[in-house]
PDB file of C-alpha atoms in Angstrom:
ATOM      1  CA  GLY A   1     -16.270   0.306 -33.725  1.00  0.00           C
ATOM      2  CA  ALA A   2     -13.468  -1.841 -35.233  1.00  0.00           C
ATOM      3  CA  ALA A   3     -10.926   0.890 -35.845  1.00  0.00           C
ATOM      4  CA  GLN A   4     -11.287   2.234 -32.322  1.00  0.00           C
ATOM      5  CA  GLY A   5     -10.916  -1.282 -30.934  1.00  0.00           C
ATOM      6  CA  SER A   6      -7.628  -1.981 -32.663  1.00  0.00           C
ATOM      7  CA  GLY A   7      -6.337   1.434 -31.581  1.00  0.00           C
ATOM      8  CA  ALA A   8      -7.012   0.555 -27.976  1.00  0.00           C
ATOM      9  CA  MET A   9      -5.168  -2.698 -28.353  1.00  0.00           C
ATOM     10  CA  GLY A  10      -2.093  -0.935 -29.767  1.00  0.00           C
ATOM     11  CA  GLY A  11      -2.255   1.503 -26.878  1.00  0.00           C
ATOM     12  CA  SER A  12      -2.256  -1.162 -24.156  1.00  0.00           C
ATOM     13  CA  ALA A  13       1.107  -2.537 -25.167  1.00  0.00           C
ATOM     14  CA  SER A  14       2.773   0.749 -24.407  1.00  0.00           C
ATOM     15  CA  LEU A  15       1.439   0.718 -20.822  1.00  0.00           C
ATOM     16  CA  ILE A  16       4.212  -1.523 -19.756  1.00  0.00           C
ATOM     17  CA  PRO A  17       7.440   0.537 -19.858  1.00  0.00           C
ATOM     18  CA  ARG A  18      10.079  -0.991 -22.149  1.00  0.00           C
ATOM     19  CA  ASP A  19      12.653  -1.635 -19.441  1.00  0.00           C
ATOM     20  CA  LEU A  20      10.012  -3.295 -17.263  1.00  0.00           C
ATOM     21  CA  LEU A  21       8.957  -5.484 -20.136  1.00  0.00           C
ATOM     22  CA  SER A  22      12.473  -6.771 -20.700  1.00  0.00           C
ATOM     23  CA  GLU A  23      12.844  -7.292 -16.960  1.00  0.00           C
ATOM     24  CA  TYR A  24       9.669  -9.443 -16.914  1.00  0.00           C
ATOM     25  CA  GLN A  25      11.022 -11.427 -19.788  1.00  0.00           C
ATOM     26  CA  GLU A  26      14.192 -12.188 -17.838  1.00  0.00           C
ATOM     27  CA  LEU A  27      12.360 -13.041 -14.615  1.00  0.00           C
ATOM     28  CA  THR A  28       9.750 -15.360 -16.134  1.00  0.00           C
ATOM     29  CA  PHE A  29       9.460 -18.119 -18.695  1.00  0.00           C
ATOM     30  CA  LEU A  30       7.159 -15.962 -20.800  1.00  0.00           C
ATOM     31  CA  SER A  31       7.769 -14.428 -24.195  1.00  0.00           C
ATOM     32  CA  LYS A  32       7.172 -10.723 -24.839  1.00  0.00           C
ATOM     33  CA  GLN A  33       3.879 -11.585 -26.594  1.00  0.00           C
ATOM     34  CA  GLU A  34       2.768 -13.653 -23.623  1.00  0.00           C
ATOM     35  CA  ILE A  35       3.596 -10.872 -21.188  1.00  0.00           C
ATOM     36  CA  LEU A  36       1.595  -8.332 -23.252  1.00  0.00           C
ATOM     37  CA  LEU A  37      -1.344 -10.721 -23.507  1.00  0.00           C
ATOM     38  CA  ALA A  38      -1.122 -11.333 -19.749  1.00  0.00           C
ATOM     39  CA  TYR A  39      -1.248  -7.591 -19.182  1.00  0.00           C
ATOM     40  CA  LYS A  40      -4.349  -7.294 -21.350  1.00  0.00           C
ATOM     41  CA  ARG A  41      -6.019 -10.193 -19.483  1.00  0.00           C
ATOM     42  CA  PHE A  42      -5.007  -8.712 -16.110  1.00  0.00           C
ATOM     43  CA  SER A  43      -6.411  -5.264 -16.956  1.00  0.00           C
ATOM     44  CA  GLU A  44      -9.672  -6.791 -18.090  1.00  0.00           C
ATOM     45  CA  LEU A  45     -10.136  -8.210 -14.559  1.00  0.00           C
ATOM     46  CA  LEU A  46      -9.922  -4.668 -13.162  1.00  0.00           C
ATOM     47  CA  PRO A  47     -12.675  -2.080 -12.874  1.00  0.00           C
ATOM     48  CA  LYS A  48     -12.465   0.399 -15.808  1.00  0.00           C
ATOM     49  CA  GLU A  49     -11.092   3.277 -13.639  1.00  0.00           C
ATOM     50  CA  GLU A  50      -8.133   1.173 -12.478  1.00  0.00           C
ATOM     51  CA  ARG A  51      -7.008  -0.045 -15.831  1.00  0.00           C
ATOM     52  CA  GLU A  52      -4.817   2.942 -16.471  1.00  0.00           C
ATOM     53  CA  ASN A  53      -2.536   1.864 -13.637  1.00  0.00           C
ATOM     54  CA  ALA A  54      -2.834  -1.877 -13.972  1.00  0.00           C
ATOM     55  CA  CYS A  55       0.850  -2.274 -13.091  1.00  0.00           C
ATOM     56  CA  SER A  56       0.196  -1.076  -9.539  1.00  0.00           C
ATOM     57  CA  ALA A  57      -3.349  -2.404  -9.097  1.00  0.00           C
ATOM     58  CA  ARG A  58      -4.406  -5.666  -7.333  1.00  0.00           C
ATOM     59  CA  VAL A  59      -7.108  -8.015  -8.574  1.00  0.00           C
ATOM     60  CA  PRO A  60      -9.259  -9.503  -5.825  1.00  0.00           C
ATOM     61  CA  LYS A  61      -9.277 -13.300  -5.514  1.00  0.00           C
ATOM     62  CA  SER A  62     -12.996 -13.419  -6.483  1.00  0.00           C
ATOM     63  CA  GLN A  63     -12.150 -11.820  -9.836  1.00  0.00           C
ATOM     64  CA  LEU A  64      -9.154 -14.033 -10.386  1.00  0.00           C
ATOM     65  CA  LEU A  65     -11.276 -17.100  -9.861  1.00  0.00           C
ATOM     66  CA  THR A  66     -13.357 -16.161 -12.926  1.00  0.00           C
ATOM     67  CA  LEU A  67     -10.379 -17.085 -15.199  1.00  0.00           C
ATOM     68  CA  PRO A  68     -11.017 -20.299 -17.092  1.00  0.00           C
ATOM     69  CA  GLU A  69      -7.676 -21.756 -15.925  1.00  0.00           C
ATOM     70  CA  LEU A  70      -8.657 -21.359 -12.312  1.00  0.00           C
ATOM     71  CA  ARG A  71     -12.391 -21.775 -12.524  1.00  0.00           C
ATOM     72  CA  ALA A  72     -12.044 -25.536 -13.033  1.00  0.00           C
ATOM     73  CA  ASN A  73      -8.920 -26.031 -10.969  1.00  0.00           C
ATOM     74  CA  PRO A  74      -9.449 -28.035  -7.688  1.00  0.00           C
ATOM     75  CA  PHE A  75      -6.586 -26.069  -6.165  1.00  0.00           C
ATOM     76  CA  GLN A  76      -7.840 -22.616  -7.080  1.00  0.00           C
ATOM     77  CA  HIS A  77      -7.833 -21.274  -3.556  1.00  0.00           C
ATOM     78  CA  ARG A  78      -4.371 -22.595  -2.832  1.00  0.00           C
ATOM     79  CA  ILE A  79      -3.026 -21.200  -6.102  1.00  0.00           C
ATOM     80  CA  CYS A  80      -4.296 -17.723  -5.281  1.00  0.00           C
ATOM     81  CA  HIS A  81      -2.813 -18.026  -1.783  1.00  0.00           C
ATOM     82  CA  VAL A  82       0.629 -19.139  -2.947  1.00  0.00           C
ATOM     83  CA  PHE A  83       1.065 -16.590  -5.677  1.00  0.00           C
ATOM     84  CA  SER A  84      -0.440 -13.657  -3.809  1.00  0.00           C
ATOM     85  CA  THR A  85       2.052 -11.238  -2.201  1.00  0.00           C
ATOM     86  CA  SER A  86      -0.866  -9.337  -0.488  1.00  0.00           C
ATOM     87  CA  GLU A  87       0.160  -8.017   2.910  1.00  0.00           C
ATOM     88  CA  THR A  88      -3.423  -8.258   4.195  1.00  0.00           C
ATOM     89  CA  GLU A  89      -3.530 -11.957   3.289  1.00  0.00           C
ATOM     90  CA  ASP A  90      -6.685 -11.462   1.143  1.00  0.00           C
ATOM     91  CA  ASP A  91      -5.118 -13.532  -1.653  1.00  0.00           C
ATOM     92  CA  SER A  92      -5.434 -10.626  -4.128  1.00  0.00           C
ATOM     93  CA  VAL A  93      -2.763 -10.511  -6.792  1.00  0.00           C
ATOM     94  CA  SER A  94      -0.712  -7.868  -8.382  1.00  0.00           C
ATOM     95  CA  PHE A  95       0.274  -7.896 -12.079  1.00  0.00           C
ATOM     96  CA  GLU A  96       3.672  -9.280 -11.078  1.00  0.00           C
ATOM     97  CA  ASP A  97       2.010 -12.071  -8.999  1.00  0.00           C
ATOM     98  CA  PHE A  98      -0.162 -12.828 -12.035  1.00  0.00           C
ATOM     99  CA  LEU A  99       2.904 -13.069 -14.250  1.00  0.00           C
ATOM    100  CA  ASP A 100       4.620 -15.404 -11.824  1.00  0.00           C
ATOM    101  CA  MET A 101       1.569 -17.657 -11.856  1.00  0.00           C
ATOM    102  CA  LEU A 102       1.293 -17.783 -15.650  1.00  0.00           C
ATOM    103  CA  SER A 103       5.027 -18.311 -15.877  1.00  0.00           C
ATOM    104  CA  VAL A 104       5.021 -21.322 -13.582  1.00  0.00           C
ATOM    105  CA  PHE A 105       2.075 -22.872 -15.411  1.00  0.00           C
ATOM    106  CA  SER A 106       3.562 -22.192 -18.808  1.00  0.00           C
ATOM    107  CA  ASP A 107       5.108 -25.021 -20.826  1.00  0.00           C
ATOM    108  CA  SER A 108       8.480 -23.324 -20.755  1.00  0.00           C
ATOM    109  CA  ALA A 109       8.853 -23.501 -16.957  1.00  0.00           C
ATOM    110  CA  THR A 110      11.319 -26.100 -15.694  1.00  0.00           C
ATOM    111  CA  SER A 111      10.101 -29.119 -13.823  1.00  0.00           C
ATOM    112  CA  ASP A 112      11.994 -27.944 -10.754  1.00  0.00           C
ATOM    113  CA  ILE A 113      10.107 -24.681 -10.633  1.00  0.00           C
ATOM    114  CA  LYS A 114       6.787 -26.446 -11.310  1.00  0.00           C
ATOM    115  CA  SER A 115       7.380 -29.033  -8.535  1.00  0.00           C
ATOM    116  CA  TYR A 116       8.493 -26.303  -6.094  1.00  0.00           C
ATOM    117  CA  TYR A 117       5.171 -24.460  -6.574  1.00  0.00           C
ATOM    118  CA  ALA A 118       3.142 -27.663  -6.638  1.00  0.00           C
ATOM    119  CA  PHE A 119       4.704 -28.492  -3.250  1.00  0.00           C
ATOM    120  CA  ARG A 120       3.775 -25.121  -1.851  1.00  0.00           C
ATOM    121  CA  ILE A 121       0.224 -25.417  -3.202  1.00  0.00           C
ATOM    122  CA  PHE A 122      -0.168 -28.908  -1.658  1.00  0.00           C
ATOM    123  CA  ASP A 123       1.231 -27.743   1.652  1.00  0.00           C
ATOM    124  CA  PHE A 124      -2.210 -26.623   2.915  1.00  0.00           C
ATOM    125  CA  ASP A 125      -1.048 -25.503   6.411  1.00  0.00           C
ATOM    126  CA  ASN A 126       2.076 -23.746   4.964  1.00  0.00           C
ATOM    127  CA  ASP A 127       4.409 -25.463   7.384  1.00  0.00           C
ATOM    128  CA  GLY A 128       7.011 -26.534   4.789  1.00  0.00           C
ATOM    129  CA  THR A 129       6.196 -30.230   4.790  1.00  0.00           C
ATOM    130  CA  LEU A 130       3.375 -32.400   3.452  1.00  0.00           C
ATOM    131  CA  ASP A 131       1.948 -34.322   6.374  1.00  0.00           C
ATOM    132  CA  ARG A 132      -1.016 -36.675   6.555  1.00  0.00           C
ATOM    133  CA  LYS A 133      -3.449 -33.783   6.863  1.00  0.00           C
ATOM    134  CA  ASP A 134      -2.057 -32.124   3.791  1.00  0.00           C
ATOM    135  CA  LEU A 135      -2.167 -35.404   1.846  1.00  0.00           C
ATOM    136  CA  GLU A 136      -5.755 -35.953   2.914  1.00  0.00           C
ATOM    137  CA  GLN A 137      -6.797 -32.500   1.674  1.00  0.00           C
ATOM    138  CA  LEU A 138      -4.826 -33.103  -1.488  1.00  0.00           C
ATOM    139  CA  VAL A 139      -6.631 -36.352  -2.202  1.00  0.00           C
ATOM    140  CA  ASN A 140     -10.006 -34.713  -1.412  1.00  0.00           C
ATOM    141  CA  CYS A 141      -9.290 -31.914  -3.881  1.00  0.00           C
ATOM    142  CA  LEU A 142      -8.335 -34.417  -6.572  1.00  0.00           C
ATOM    143  CA  THR A 143     -11.275 -36.806  -6.083  1.00  0.00           C
ATOM    144  CA  GLY A 144     -13.793 -34.017  -5.714  1.00  0.00           C
ATOM    145  CA  GLN A 145     -15.923 -33.231  -2.701  1.00  0.00           C
ATOM    146  CA  GLY A 146     -19.016 -35.002  -4.047  1.00  0.00           C
ATOM    147  CA  GLU A 147     -20.488 -37.728  -1.835  1.00  0.00           C
ATOM    148  CA  GLY A 148     -20.159 -40.371  -4.479  1.00  0.00           C
ATOM    149  CA  SER A 149     -16.546 -39.658  -5.270  1.00  0.00           C
ATOM    150  CA  ARG A 150     -15.133 -39.376  -1.764  1.00  0.00           C
ATOM    151  CA  LEU A 151     -12.921 -42.153  -0.518  1.00  0.00           C
ATOM    152  CA  SER A 152     -13.846 -44.125   2.619  1.00  0.00           C
ATOM    153  CA  SER A 153     -11.529 -43.488   5.566  1.00  0.00           C
ATOM    154  CA  ALA A 154      -9.961 -46.969   5.021  1.00  0.00           C
ATOM    155  CA  GLU A 155      -9.269 -46.211   1.371  1.00  0.00           C
ATOM    156  CA  MET A 156      -7.843 -42.791   2.299  1.00  0.00           C
ATOM    157  CA  GLU A 157      -5.615 -44.354   4.948  1.00  0.00           C
ATOM    158  CA  GLN A 158      -4.338 -46.915   2.500  1.00  0.00           C
ATOM    159  CA  LEU A 159      -3.684 -44.266  -0.177  1.00  0.00           C
ATOM    160  CA  ILE A 160      -1.778 -41.994   2.224  1.00  0.00           C
ATOM    161  CA  GLN A 161       0.195 -45.005   3.412  1.00  0.00           C
ATOM    162  CA  ASN A 162       1.162 -45.716  -0.190  1.00  0.00           C
ATOM    163  CA  ILE A 163       2.122 -42.133  -0.916  1.00  0.00           C
ATOM    164  CA  LEU A 164       4.334 -41.984   2.179  1.00  0.00           C
ATOM    165  CA  GLU A 165       5.949 -45.354   1.407  1.00  0.00           C
ATOM    166  CA  GLU A 166       6.700 -44.178  -2.057  1.00  0.00           C
ATOM    167  CA  SER A 167       7.948 -40.664  -1.104  1.00  0.00           C
ATOM    168  CA  ASP A 168       8.993 -40.393   2.552  1.00  0.00           C
ATOM    169  CA  ILE A 169      12.621 -41.267   2.193  1.00  0.00           C
ATOM    170  CA  ASP A 170      13.758 -40.415   5.719  1.00  0.00           C
ATOM    171  CA  LYS A 171      10.585 -42.070   7.186  1.00  0.00           C
ATOM    172  CA  ASP A 172       9.613 -39.159   9.408  1.00  0.00           C
ATOM    173  CA  GLY A 173       5.953 -39.425   8.393  1.00  0.00           C
ATOM    174  CA  THR A 174       6.041 -36.306   6.197  1.00  0.00           C
ATOM    175  CA  ILE A 175       7.234 -35.381   2.753  1.00  0.00           C
ATOM    176  CA  ASN A 176       9.666 -32.500   2.465  1.00  0.00           C
ATOM    177  CA  LEU A 177      10.447 -30.550  -0.684  1.00  0.00           C
ATOM    178  CA  ALA A 178      13.460 -32.584  -1.620  1.00  0.00           C
ATOM    179  CA  GLU A 179      11.560 -35.853  -1.230  1.00  0.00           C
ATOM    180  CA  PHE A 180       8.661 -34.413  -3.237  1.00  0.00           C
ATOM    181  CA  GLN A 181      10.960 -33.239  -6.014  1.00  0.00           C
ATOM    182  CA  HIS A 182      12.606 -36.638  -6.099  1.00  0.00           C
ATOM    183  CA  VAL A 183       9.295 -38.394  -6.676  1.00  0.00           C
ATOM    184  CA  VAL A 184       8.305 -35.861  -9.307  1.00  0.00           C
ATOM    185  CA  SER A 185      11.571 -36.285 -11.150  1.00  0.00           C
ATOM    186  CA  ARG A 186      10.928 -39.994 -11.395  1.00  0.00           C
ATOM    187  CA  SER A 187       7.367 -39.610 -12.721  1.00  0.00           C
ATOM    188  CA  PRO A 188       7.356 -36.743 -15.193  1.00  0.00           C
ATOM    189  CA  ASP A 189       3.624 -36.873 -15.957  1.00  0.00           C
ATOM    190  CA  PHE A 190       2.977 -36.049 -12.302  1.00  0.00           C
TER     191      PHE A 190
END
């Protein structure tokens, strides 16, 4: 058992060609170790027969949502959607999508990159601005969908008003990326 297990582990590292590995290091905020670990985690989400070609396989959204990082995340569906490059819009992810996702969520990613992706995740209708509808969905995601935790419509209205007053610099009733990044830059824990 044990000897065979460690052999398999050594073998998996060589499945990412060297030149690709250094390219991934340049394109992400991840270290070589983190990329190799990501590769291992990604392959484990694939059916056994696809693991050989993990670099060209796609993991379905249902599998991706089994990851502990996503399982508990209120924005899990949006995250899959934003990082997926799937042409059929099924929110499946390739290994490179998966790396992008881990890279943005890693501690080494810059706050500009993080806020750019946060903005895209919160932009539920994908129209490039956060309007009242997006903000309402955002608040619902954060407060949970349970009956007890949902805000009354008056509370929701007040909260959205506050968010817009705080963030909507040009007063057009929506928050654009620049406005969003401005707010985030002032409140780093955001």
